[in-house]
Tab-separated table of C-alpha atoms in Angstrom:
chain	number	residue	atom	x	y	z
A	1	GLU	CA	13.277	7.453	3.312
A	2	ALA	CA	9.961	8.926	2.201
A	3	ASP	CA	9.069	12.353	3.555
A	4	ILE	CA	5.628	11.411	4.743
A	5	TYR	CA	4.799	11.330	8.412
A	6	GLN	CA	1.974	9.897	10.427
A	7	THR	CA	1.173	10.598	14.043
A	8	PRO	CA	0.593	9.031	16.403
A	9	ARG	CA	2.261	5.658	15.672
A	10	TYR	CA	0.121	3.913	18.268
A	11	LEU	CA	-3.159	5.014	19.838
A	12	VAL	CA	-5.341	3.258	22.398
A	13	ILE	CA	-8.587	5.058	23.017
A	14	GLY	CA	-11.957	4.451	24.608
A	15	THR	CA	-15.217	3.886	22.757
A	16	GLY	CA	-17.054	7.052	21.801
A	17	LYS	CA	-14.007	9.319	21.705
A	18	LYS	CA	-13.272	11.567	18.750
A	19	ILE	CA	-9.865	11.055	17.200
A	20	THR	CA	-7.821	12.568	14.411
A	21	LEU	CA	-4.986	10.724	12.717
A	22	GLU	CA	-2.427	13.088	11.235
A	23	CYS	CA	-0.636	12.681	7.916
A	24	SER	CA	1.782	15.178	6.408
A	25	GLN	CA	4.113	15.049	3.432
A	26	THR	CA	6.825	17.439	2.332
A	27	MET	CA	7.144	16.254	-1.261
A	28	GLY	CA	4.488	18.559	-2.704
A	29	HIS	CA	2.403	15.645	-3.979
A	30	ASP	CA	-1.161	16.398	-5.047
A	31	LYS	CA	-2.394	12.821	-4.664
A	32	MET	CA	-2.890	11.457	-1.148
A	33	TYR	CA	-4.538	8.293	0.129
A	34	TRP	CA	-5.712	6.574	3.307
A	35	TYR	CA	-5.659	2.779	3.512
A	36	GLN	CA	-6.959	0.504	6.243
A	37	GLN	CA	-5.107	-2.745	6.928
A	38	ASP	CA	-5.899	-5.444	9.449
A	39	PRO	CA	-2.889	-7.484	10.674
A	40	GLY	CA	-1.539	-9.761	7.961
A	41	MET	CA	-4.240	-8.683	5.576
A	42	GLU	CA	-4.640	-6.737	2.367
A	43	LEU	CA	-4.887	-2.965	2.144
A	44	HIS	CA	-8.247	-1.333	1.536
A	45	LEU	CA	-8.517	2.195	0.163
A	46	ILE	CA	-10.870	4.241	2.336
A	47	HIS	CA	-10.224	7.837	1.165
A	48	TYR	CA	-8.263	9.668	-1.494
A	49	SER	CA	-7.585	13.212	-2.573
A	50	TYR	CA	-6.350	14.681	-5.835
A	51	GLY	CA	-5.558	18.070	-4.411
A	52	VAL	CA	-6.675	20.835	-2.095
A	53	ASN	CA	-10.427	20.734	-1.365
A	54	SER	CA	-10.760	17.456	-3.286
A	55	THR	CA	-11.647	14.273	-1.382
A	56	GLU	CA	-13.371	11.054	-2.406
A	57	LYS	CA	-14.402	7.878	-0.645
A	58	GLY	CA	-12.517	4.727	-1.518
A	59	ASP	CA	-13.571	1.167	-2.152
A	60	LEU	CA	-14.082	0.228	1.487
A	61	SER	CA	-16.874	1.999	3.293
A	62	SER	CA	-15.579	3.841	6.319
A	63	GLU	CA	-17.192	5.951	9.005
A	64	SER	CA	-14.148	8.192	9.024
A	65	THR	CA	-13.915	11.555	7.279
A	66	VAL	CA	-10.983	13.421	5.751
A	67	SER	CA	-10.112	16.967	4.794
A	68	ARG	CA	-7.530	18.522	2.465
A	69	ILE	CA	-7.140	22.203	3.234
A	70	ARG	CA	-3.406	22.264	2.526
A	71	THR	CA	-1.451	20.240	-0.002
A	72	GLU	CA	0.843	18.768	2.613
A	73	HIS	CA	-1.789	17.783	5.180
A	74	PHE	CA	-4.439	15.035	4.949
A	75	PRO	CA	-5.919	14.251	8.377
A	76	LEU	CA	-8.441	11.474	9.033
A	77	THR	CA	-11.107	11.893	11.732
A	78	LEU	CA	-13.353	9.463	13.532
A	79	GLU	CA	-16.157	11.312	15.330
A	80	SER	CA	-17.004	8.426	17.645
A	81	ALA	CA	-14.540	5.566	17.828
A	82	ARG	CA	-15.783	1.983	18.154
A	83	PRO	CA	-13.955	-1.340	18.680
A	84	SER	CA	-14.692	-2.193	15.014
A	85	HIS	CA	-12.398	0.705	14.046
A	86	THR	CA	-9.426	-1.116	15.542
A	87	SER	CA	-6.950	-1.472	12.696
A	88	GLN	CA	-3.805	-0.061	11.133
A	89	TYR	CA	-4.271	3.103	9.085
A	90	LEU	CA	-1.716	3.880	6.370
A	91	CYS	CA	-1.352	7.214	4.630
A	92	ALA	CA	0.325	7.534	1.234
A	93	SER	CA	1.070	10.171	-1.371
A	94	SER	CA	1.963	10.066	-5.038
A	95	PRO	CA	3.203	12.628	-7.563
A	96	ARG	CA	0.724	11.297	-10.107
A	97	ALA	CA	-2.261	8.976	-9.833
A	98	GLY	CA	-1.366	5.396	-10.618
A	99	LEU	CA	2.362	5.798	-10.094
A	100	GLU	CA	4.697	5.035	-7.214
A	101	ALA	CA	3.144	5.744	-3.829
A	102	PHE	CA	5.117	6.781	-0.763
A	103	PHE	CA	3.785	5.467	2.521
A	104	GLY	CA	3.978	6.711	6.068
A	105	GLN	CA	4.819	4.342	8.915
A	106	GLY	CA	1.167	3.894	9.820
A	107	THR	CA	-0.991	4.451	12.887
A	108	ARG	CA	-2.056	1.387	14.806
A	109	LEU	CA	-5.405	2.239	16.419
A	110	THR	CA	-6.972	0.200	19.196
A	111	VAL	CA	-10.416	1.134	20.455
A	112	VAL	CA	-11.323	-0.434	23.792
B	1	SER	CA	-13.316	-7.588	-4.460
B	2	GLN	CA	-9.584	-7.068	-4.585
B	3	GLN	CA	-7.969	-6.739	-7.975
B	4	GLY	CA	-4.852	-8.731	-7.177
B	5	GLU	CA	-4.200	-11.997	-5.474
B	6	GLU	CA	-0.762	-13.191	-4.523
B	7	ASP	CA	0.406	-16.757	-4.460
B	8	PRO	CA	1.675	-18.300	-2.278
B	9	GLN	CA	0.232	-16.664	0.827
B	10	ALA	CA	3.388	-17.564	2.738
B	11	LEU	CA	6.848	-18.720	1.734
B	12	SER	CA	9.773	-19.863	3.862
B	13	ILE	CA	13.231	-20.335	2.330
B	14	GLN	CA	16.867	-20.559	3.351
B	15	GLU	CA	19.175	-17.629	2.953
B	16	GLY	CA	20.811	-17.681	-0.481
B	17	GLU	CA	17.863	-19.340	-2.218
B	18	ASN	CA	15.635	-17.597	-4.729
B	19	ALA	CA	12.092	-16.563	-3.840
B	20	THR	CA	9.306	-16.346	-6.398
B	21	MET	CA	5.932	-14.738	-5.762
B	22	ASN	CA	3.046	-14.545	-8.196
B	23	CYS	CA	0.253	-12.046	-8.634
B	24	SER	CA	-2.944	-12.446	-10.624
B	25	TYR	CA	-5.330	-9.645	-11.420
B	26	LYS	CA	-8.715	-9.267	-13.072
B	27	THR	CA	-8.991	-6.174	-15.260
B	28	SER	CA	-6.857	-4.349	-17.823
B	29	ILE	CA	-4.052	-2.382	-16.278
B	30	ASN	CA	-1.884	0.617	-17.008
B	31	ASN	CA	0.914	-0.683	-14.798
B	32	LEU	CA	1.659	-3.138	-12.020
B	33	GLN	CA	3.794	-2.359	-8.985
B	34	TRP	CA	5.418	-4.398	-6.242
B	35	TYR	CA	5.796	-3.187	-2.663
B	36	ARG	CA	7.472	-4.558	0.452
B	37	GLN	CA	6.123	-4.183	3.978
B	38	ASN	CA	8.224	-4.946	7.007
B	39	SER	CA	6.239	-6.112	10.000
B	40	GLY	CA	3.784	-3.492	11.188
B	41	ARG	CA	5.239	-0.670	9.116
B	42	GLY	CA	4.446	1.250	5.951
B	43	LEU	CA	4.955	-0.072	2.443
B	44	VAL	CA	8.028	0.620	0.358
B	45	HIS	CA	7.826	0.742	-3.430
B	46	LEU	CA	10.128	-1.764	-5.143
B	47	ILE	CA	9.465	-1.692	-8.859
B	48	LEU	CA	6.890	-0.646	-11.472
B	49	ILE	CA	6.302	-2.434	-14.755
B	50	ARG	CA	4.133	-0.909	-17.456
B	51	SER	CA	1.558	-2.878	-19.430
B	52	ASN	CA	3.703	-2.772	-22.577
B	53	GLU	CA	6.740	-4.221	-20.789
B	54	ARG	CA	7.349	-7.932	-20.249
B	55	GLU	CA	10.290	-7.962	-17.877
B	56	LYS	CA	12.112	-5.552	-15.623
B	57	HIS	CA	15.137	-5.811	-13.346
B	58	SER	CA	16.261	-3.850	-10.315
B	59	GLY	CA	19.242	-5.188	-8.385
B	60	ARG	CA	18.286	-8.657	-7.110
B	61	LEU	CA	14.671	-8.196	-8.214
B	62	ARG	CA	13.219	-9.455	-11.456
B	63	VAL	CA	9.609	-8.799	-12.389
B	64	THR	CA	7.724	-10.314	-15.291
B	65	LEU	CA	4.323	-9.354	-16.620
B	66	ASP	CA	2.020	-11.424	-18.825
B	67	THR	CA	-0.984	-9.300	-19.728
B	68	SER	CA	-2.606	-12.139	-21.688
B	69	LYS	CA	-2.726	-14.223	-18.512
B	70	LYS	CA	-3.236	-11.200	-16.273
B	71	SER	CA	-0.378	-12.273	-14.064
B	72	SER	CA	2.975	-11.076	-12.793
B	73	SER	CA	5.814	-12.642	-10.865
B	74	LEU	CA	8.466	-11.206	-8.567
B	75	LEU	CA	11.745	-13.075	-8.254
B	76	ILE	CA	14.201	-12.225	-5.488
B	77	THR	CA	17.557	-13.831	-6.158
B	78	ALA	CA	20.117	-14.815	-3.512
B	79	SER	CA	17.734	-13.970	-0.682
B	80	ARG	CA	18.935	-12.485	2.597
B	81	ALA	CA	17.441	-12.505	6.077
B	82	ALA	CA	16.706	-8.789	5.587
B	83	ASP	CA	14.326	-9.703	2.740
B	84	THR	CA	11.921	-11.151	5.326
B	85	ALA	CA	8.749	-9.118	4.834
B	86	SER	CA	5.338	-9.167	3.173
B	87	TYR	CA	5.252	-8.427	-0.537
B	88	PHE	CA	2.252	-6.893	-2.271
B	89	CYS	CA	1.437	-6.358	-5.900
B	90	ALA	CA	-0.626	-3.314	-6.819
B	91	THR	CA	-2.376	-2.573	-10.083
B	92	ALA	CA	-3.275	0.717	-11.678
B	93	PRO	CA	-6.243	0.097	-13.994
B	94	SER	CA	-6.151	1.445	-17.527
B	95	GLY	CA	-8.461	4.265	-18.508
B	96	GLY	CA	-8.613	6.133	-15.269
B	97	TYR	CA	-5.848	4.884	-13.068
B	98	GLN	CA	-6.490	6.954	-10.011
B	99	LYS	CA	-7.150	4.108	-7.654
B	100	VAL	CA	-4.281	1.684	-7.284
B	101	THR	CA	-5.548	-1.600	-5.849
B	102	PHE	CA	-3.401	-3.838	-3.689
B	103	GLY	CA	-3.311	-7.622	-3.649
B	104	THR	CA	-3.530	-9.931	-0.690
B	105	GLY	CA	0.234	-10.193	-0.136
B	106	THR	CA	2.832	-12.932	0.227
B	107	LYS	CA	4.588	-13.307	3.541
B	108	LEU	CA	8.234	-14.228	2.936
B	109	GLN	CA	10.474	-15.607	5.651
B	110	VAL	CA	14.186	-16.005	4.892
B	111	ILE	CA	15.911	-18.251	7.405
B	112	PRO	CA	19.566	-17.406	8.109
């Protein structure tokens, strides 16, 4: 079992609401990632971080933002949720870039 | 565009049979990894093969890598119902392997 946790597991929220998806890991990994995955589809990298105060946008454009104030914590925020944001969001961490990634269980977000 | 593409997209076999999945990618890589995803959950790392390796084994898993053809295969021997899941290949590009890119996935169903 990987020591990386995402909350909530499921979230149904109305359009226009601000939401924060939490991701925490206890492995001391510097590298952390957010992926977006539609059901049965490939993963798209939307944000990554190489350490505290370091964040970069991924390959897929996203209206979400991230922060990395502590090594163990990498939250993702949507300022104003829309139905197009409905998806599964997966958080991962890695001890070194390009090596084995440990994934959380994911947050399935539905915006109505 | 995604780096990796898996083939087939879906595979259904009887318990005890072998399952083979293929992955093709486009650019030079530092390593290639295989992950498993049970329905609606996070990914679990299975095996990593470096660009200078041709074959690797882990339990019932056998991975091959052909860098000249930019392709890899994952063989699961003596499949079990518990192997039912989606399988993804992921590539870490050479020369700056921060962003691991995932393929499109193969959905494997093992029928008891």
